[in-house]
Coordinates of C-alpha atoms and ligand atoms in Angstrom, one line a residue:
M1 CA 0.1 18.8 -17.1
T2 CA -0.2 21.3 -14.7
R3 CA -1.9 20.1 -11.6
T4 CA -4.3 21.6 -9.5
V5 CA -3.2 21.9 -5.8
Y6 CA -5.5 22.3 -2.8
L7 CA -4.5 25.2 -0.4
N8 CA -6.8 26.9 2.6
G9 CA -10.0 25.9 0.8
A10 CA -9.4 26.9 -2.7
W11 CA -8.2 25.3 -5.7
F12 CA -5.1 26.7 -7.4
P13 CA -3.0 25.7 -10.9
E14 CA 0.3 24.5 -8.8
T15 CA 2.2 27.1 -10.4
E16 CA -0.1 29.5 -8.5
A17 CA -0.6 28.4 -5.1
R18 CA 1.7 30.7 -2.5
V19 CA 2.3 30.1 0.7
S20 CA 3.9 33.2 3.4
V21 CA 7.6 33.0 4.2
F22 CA 6.3 33.3 7.9
D23 CA 4.3 30.0 7.9
R24 CA 6.0 28.0 10.7
G25 CA 5.9 24.9 8.2
F26 CA 8.9 26.7 6.4
L27 CA 10.5 28.6 9.5
F28 CA 10.3 25.4 12.2
A29 CA 9.4 22.5 10.1
D30 CA 6.1 22.9 12.6
A31 CA 3.7 20.6 10.1
I32 CA 2.7 17.4 9.6
Y33 CA 1.9 15.2 6.7
E34 CA 0.5 12.1 5.6
V35 CA 0.7 10.3 2.2
T36 CA -2.2 8.0 0.7
A37 CA -1.9 5.8 -2.3
V38 CA -4.4 6.1 -4.9
I39 CA -5.3 3.3 -7.2
G40 CA -7.9 3.3 -9.8
G41 CA -8.6 6.9 -8.7
K42 CA -9.6 5.2 -5.3
L43 CA -7.8 6.0 -2.1
I44 CA -6.1 3.1 -0.3
D45 CA -5.9 2.4 3.6
Y46 CA -7.7 6.1 3.7
Y47 CA -9.1 5.7 7.1
G48 CA -5.7 4.5 8.6
H49 CA -4.0 7.3 7.3
A50 CA -6.9 10.0 8.4
A51 CA -6.8 8.4 12.1
R52 CA -3.1 8.9 11.8
L53 CA -3.4 12.6 11.0
Q54 CA -5.5 13.5 13.9
R55 CA -2.9 11.7 16.2
S56 CA -0.2 13.6 14.5
L57 CA -1.8 16.8 15.1
S58 CA -3.4 16.3 18.6
E59 CA 0.2 15.5 19.7
L60 CA 1.6 18.9 18.5
G61 CA -1.9 20.5 19.7
I62 CA -2.7 21.9 16.0
D63 CA -6.3 22.1 14.9
C64 CA -7.6 20.2 12.0
P65 CA -9.1 22.7 9.6
L66 CA -11.4 20.5 8.0
S67 CA -13.9 18.1 9.6
E68 CA -13.5 14.2 8.8
A69 CA -16.1 14.4 6.1
S70 CA -14.5 17.7 4.4
L71 CA -11.4 15.7 4.6
L72 CA -12.6 12.8 2.4
D73 CA -14.3 15.3 0.1
V74 CA -11.0 17.2 -0.6
H75 CA -9.4 13.9 -1.0
R76 CA -11.7 12.7 -3.7
D77 CA -11.8 15.9 -5.1
I78 CA -8.3 16.3 -5.7
V79 CA -8.2 12.6 -7.6
R80 CA -11.2 13.9 -9.8
R81 CA -9.5 17.2 -10.9
N82 CA -6.6 16.1 -11.6
Q83 CA -7.7 13.0 -13.4
L84 CA -5.4 10.9 -11.0
D85 CA -5.8 7.0 -11.6
E86 CA -2.5 5.7 -9.8
G87 CA 0.1 7.5 -8.0
L88 CA -0.6 9.6 -4.5
I89 CA -1.9 12.1 -2.4
Y90 CA 0.3 14.6 -0.2
L91 CA -1.3 16.2 2.3
Q92 CA 0.4 18.7 4.9
I93 CA -0.8 20.5 7.4
S94 CA 1.2 23.6 9.2
R95 CA 0.7 25.3 12.4
G96 CA 0.0 28.6 10.3
V97 CA 1.6 31.8 9.4
A98 CA 3.1 33.8 12.5
D99 CA 6.1 36.1 13.1
R100 CA 9.2 34.1 14.1
D101 CA 8.7 32.9 17.5
F102 CA 9.7 29.5 19.4
A103 CA 6.7 29.9 21.3
Y104 CA 3.6 28.7 19.6
P105 CA 1.4 31.6 18.4
A106 CA -1.8 32.0 19.9
N107 CA -4.4 32.4 17.2
A108 CA -2.5 31.3 14.0
L109 CA -4.9 29.4 11.3
P110 CA -3.4 26.0 10.4
T111 CA -2.1 26.2 6.6
L112 CA -3.6 22.9 4.9
V113 CA -2.1 21.4 1.5
L114 CA -2.9 18.8 -0.7
F115 CA -1.3 18.0 -3.9
T116 CA -1.3 14.6 -6.1
Q117 CA 1.8 13.0 -7.7
A118 CA 0.9 10.3 -10.7
K119 CA 3.8 7.4 -10.5
P120 CA 3.3 3.7 -10.7
V121 CA 2.2 2.2 -7.1
L122 CA 1.2 -1.4 -8.6
N123 CA 3.7 -1.6 -10.8
N124 CA 6.8 -0.4 -9.5
P125 CA 9.5 -2.2 -11.1
R126 CA 11.7 -2.1 -8.0
S127 CA 8.8 -4.5 -6.5
E128 CA 10.3 -7.3 -9.2
T129 CA 14.3 -6.6 -8.6
G130 CA 14.2 -6.2 -4.7
L131 CA 16.0 -3.0 -2.9
S132 CA 19.5 -2.8 -1.8
I133 CA 19.7 -1.3 1.6
A134 CA 22.8 0.6 3.2
T135 CA 22.2 0.5 7.4
L136 CA 23.2 4.3 8.7
P137 CA 22.9 5.7 12.3
D138 CA 19.3 7.0 13.0
W139 CA 20.4 10.4 14.0
R140 CA 16.6 11.8 13.9
W141 CA 14.6 13.1 16.9
E142 CA 12.8 10.8 19.6
R143 CA 9.6 11.6 18.2
R144 CA 9.5 9.9 15.0
D145 CA 5.6 8.3 16.0
I146 CA 4.6 11.8 15.0
K147 CA 4.4 12.3 11.0
T148 CA 6.4 15.7 10.9
V149 CA 7.7 17.2 7.7
Q150 CA 11.3 17.1 9.6
L151 CA 12.7 15.1 6.5
L152 CA 16.1 16.5 6.2
Y153 CA 18.1 13.8 7.7
P154 CA 15.8 10.7 6.2
S155 CA 16.9 13.1 2.6
M156 CA 20.3 12.9 4.1
A157 CA 20.8 8.9 5.0
K158 CA 18.9 8.2 1.3
M159 CA 21.4 10.2 -0.6
E160 CA 24.2 8.7 1.2
A161 CA 22.8 5.2 0.7
M162 CA 22.5 6.1 -2.8
R163 CA 26.2 7.3 -2.5
R164 CA 27.1 3.9 -1.4
G165 CA 25.4 2.4 -4.3
A166 CA 22.3 1.0 -2.6
D167 CA 18.4 2.2 -3.0
D168 CA 17.9 3.4 0.2
A169 CA 18.8 3.5 4.0
W170 CA 17.8 1.5 7.0
L171 CA 18.3 3.7 10.3
V172 CA 19.8 1.6 13.3
Q173 CA 19.9 2.9 17.0
D174 CA 22.0 1.1 19.5
G175 CA 22.6 -1.9 16.7
L176 CA 18.6 -2.5 16.0
V177 CA 17.0 -1.2 13.0
T178 CA 14.2 1.6 14.0
E179 CA 12.6 1.6 10.2
G180 CA 13.6 2.7 6.8
S181 CA 14.2 6.3 5.5
A182 CA 10.7 6.3 4.6
A183 CA 9.1 3.2 5.1
T184 CA 8.8 0.2 7.8
A185 CA 11.2 -2.2 7.9
H186 CA 10.5 -6.0 8.5
I187 CA 12.0 -9.6 7.9
V188 CA 11.1 -13.1 7.8
K189 CA 13.1 -15.8 9.8
A190 CA 14.0 -19.1 8.1
D191 CA 10.9 -20.9 9.9
G192 CA 8.3 -18.2 8.2
T193 CA 8.0 -15.8 11.2
L194 CA 7.4 -12.1 10.3
V195 CA 9.6 -9.9 12.3
T196 CA 8.8 -6.5 12.9
R197 CA 9.9 -3.6 15.3
G198 CA 6.8 -3.2 18.2
L199 CA 5.4 0.4 18.0
S200 CA 6.9 3.4 20.2
N201 CA 8.1 6.4 19.6
A202 CA 11.1 5.2 17.9
L203 CA 9.4 4.7 14.9
L204 CA 6.2 5.6 12.4
H205 CA 3.4 3.7 13.4
G206 CA 2.9 2.6 9.5
I207 CA -0.4 2.3 8.5
T208 CA 0.5 -0.3 5.8
R209 CA 2.5 -2.3 8.7
A210 CA -0.7 -2.6 10.7
S211 CA -2.4 -3.9 7.3
I212 CA 0.2 -6.2 6.5
I213 CA 0.4 -7.7 10.5
D214 CA -3.1 -8.6 10.2
L215 CA -3.1 -10.0 7.0
A216 CA -0.2 -12.3 7.9
R217 CA -1.7 -13.3 10.7
N218 CA -5.1 -14.2 9.3
A219 CA -3.2 -16.0 7.0
G220 CA -1.9 -18.1 9.7
M221 CA 1.7 -16.8 9.9
V222 CA 3.5 -16.0 13.0
V223 CA 4.3 -12.2 13.8
E224 CA 6.6 -11.1 16.2
E225 CA 6.7 -7.5 17.3
R226 CA 10.1 -6.8 18.7
A227 CA 13.1 -5.2 17.5
F228 CA 16.0 -6.7 15.3
S229 CA 19.4 -5.9 14.7
V230 CA 21.2 -5.4 11.8
A231 CA 23.0 -8.9 12.1
E232 CA 20.0 -10.6 12.2
A233 CA 18.4 -8.9 9.2
Q234 CA 21.6 -10.0 6.9
Q235 CA 21.0 -13.6 8.1
A236 CA 17.3 -13.4 7.8
A237 CA 15.6 -15.4 5.0
E238 CA 13.6 -12.5 3.7
A239 CA 13.3 -9.0 4.4
F240 CA 10.9 -6.1 2.8
I241 CA 9.7 -2.8 3.7
T242 CA 6.0 -1.5 3.5
S243 CA 4.7 2.2 2.9
A244 CA 1.6 3.7 1.2
T245 CA 4.1 4.3 -1.9
N246 CA 5.5 0.8 -1.6
F247 CA 3.2 -1.4 -0.3
A248 CA 5.4 -4.7 0.1
T249 CA 8.7 -4.2 -1.6
S250 CA 11.7 -6.7 -1.1
V251 CA 14.7 -5.9 0.4
V252 CA 17.7 -8.3 -1.2
Q253 CA 20.7 -6.6 -0.1
I254 CA 21.6 -5.2 3.5
D255 CA 24.9 -3.4 3.2
D256 CA 27.5 -6.2 2.0
F257 CA 24.8 -9.4 2.5
I258 CA 23.0 -10.7 0.1
I259 CA 19.4 -11.7 1.7
G260 CA 18.2 -15.1 0.7
D261 CA 19.2 -15.8 -3.1
G262 CA 19.1 -12.2 -3.8
K263 CA 15.9 -12.4 -5.3
P264 CA 12.3 -11.1 -4.0
G265 CA 11.3 -13.9 -1.3
P266 CA 7.9 -15.7 -1.9
I267 CA 6.5 -14.6 1.5
A268 CA 7.2 -10.9 1.0
G269 CA 5.6 -11.7 -2.4
S270 CA 2.3 -13.5 -0.9
L271 CA 2.0 -10.4 1.8
R272 CA 2.5 -8.0 -1.0
E273 CA -0.4 -9.8 -3.2
L274 CA -2.8 -10.4 -0.1
Y275 CA -2.5 -6.7 0.5
T276 CA -2.9 -5.5 -3.0
E277 CA -5.9 -7.7 -3.1
T278 CA -7.2 -6.7 -0.2
C279 CA -6.4 -2.6 -0.4
L280 CA -7.9 -2.9 -3.8
A281 CA -11.4 -4.3 -2.5
T282 CA -11.6 -1.8 0.4
A283 CA -10.5 1.1 -1.6
I284 CA -13.1 4.0 -1.1
Ligands
LIG301 N1 6.3 7.7 4.5 N2 8.5 5.2 8.5 C1 8.7 6.3 7.8 C2 10.0 7.0 8.2 C3 7.9 7.0 6.9 O1 7.8 8.1 6.4 C4 6.8 5.9 6.3 C5 5.9 6.4 5.0 C6 6.4 4.7 6.6 C7 5.4 4.0 6.5 O2 4.3 4.6 6.6 P1 3.1 3.8 6.0 O3 2.9 2.8 5.4 O4 1.7 4.8 6.9 O5 2.9 4.9 4.6 C8 7.3 4.5 7.8 C9 5.6 8.1 3.2 C10 5.0 7.2 2.2 C11 6.5 9.2 2.5 O6 6.9 10.0 3.3 O7 6.6 9.7 1.4

């Protein structure tokens, strides 16, 4: 099926949407993005993603081409036009088109693109088996809190993890896990405490992370927001990742260490259930 994509105020069949070779997203990775899950044709955790989008734009001094209300309308419209039941919406805003120059152009109009990807989010087979993770150095830049399209290193890390026989990578700086290649990393201690890295410029401020922490605290769990080492993760009772596209998915192996009994753990499982229940109830 040919998708309908949104580009700068108009709708196109996916094969006909065109962006200039001078777009700063293409030349400088001068662009930010968001990924929002869709289930049953509804948007999951939408307001969190919309708020982080505004934050990323303001950190880079890019104007949002649409009002908040219009942005929501476009999200709803793209779901409807593509009859998307389950999957995700990818949104990207670049600073726009200008002749190549390291200095930001004065009056470029931002380029806004949205497209959909249909895929299983709830019934992702990986949620049954759990993931194996390879740890790799975090060689990204130091503003990982901005959700930019500079995804070459995460992509290289994922490829290296797969070459080592793992599903994905966790990135490590000074012996401490920053996050996954495209997800937040969490562990659960033997006493049931959830440990997740505190927010800083070192990692993306995950929207799913925020919801999971709230749910865990409301369920009476102790949550420690602090960095943890690879060794601590390898000895943890459970480990898992969160993201818009994974919800909460267990990690059952980190490098050569099997986590727990090598099966998805009960606490990650119950957080996944809680998150699914809550986000379906609040989907818009
Ligand atoms: N990635 N950390 C990184 C580096 C990410 O790229 C992502 C999401 C997350 C989780 O954030 P959230 O819970 O808001 O989805 C953490 C998206 C899904 C992607 O790049 O496809």
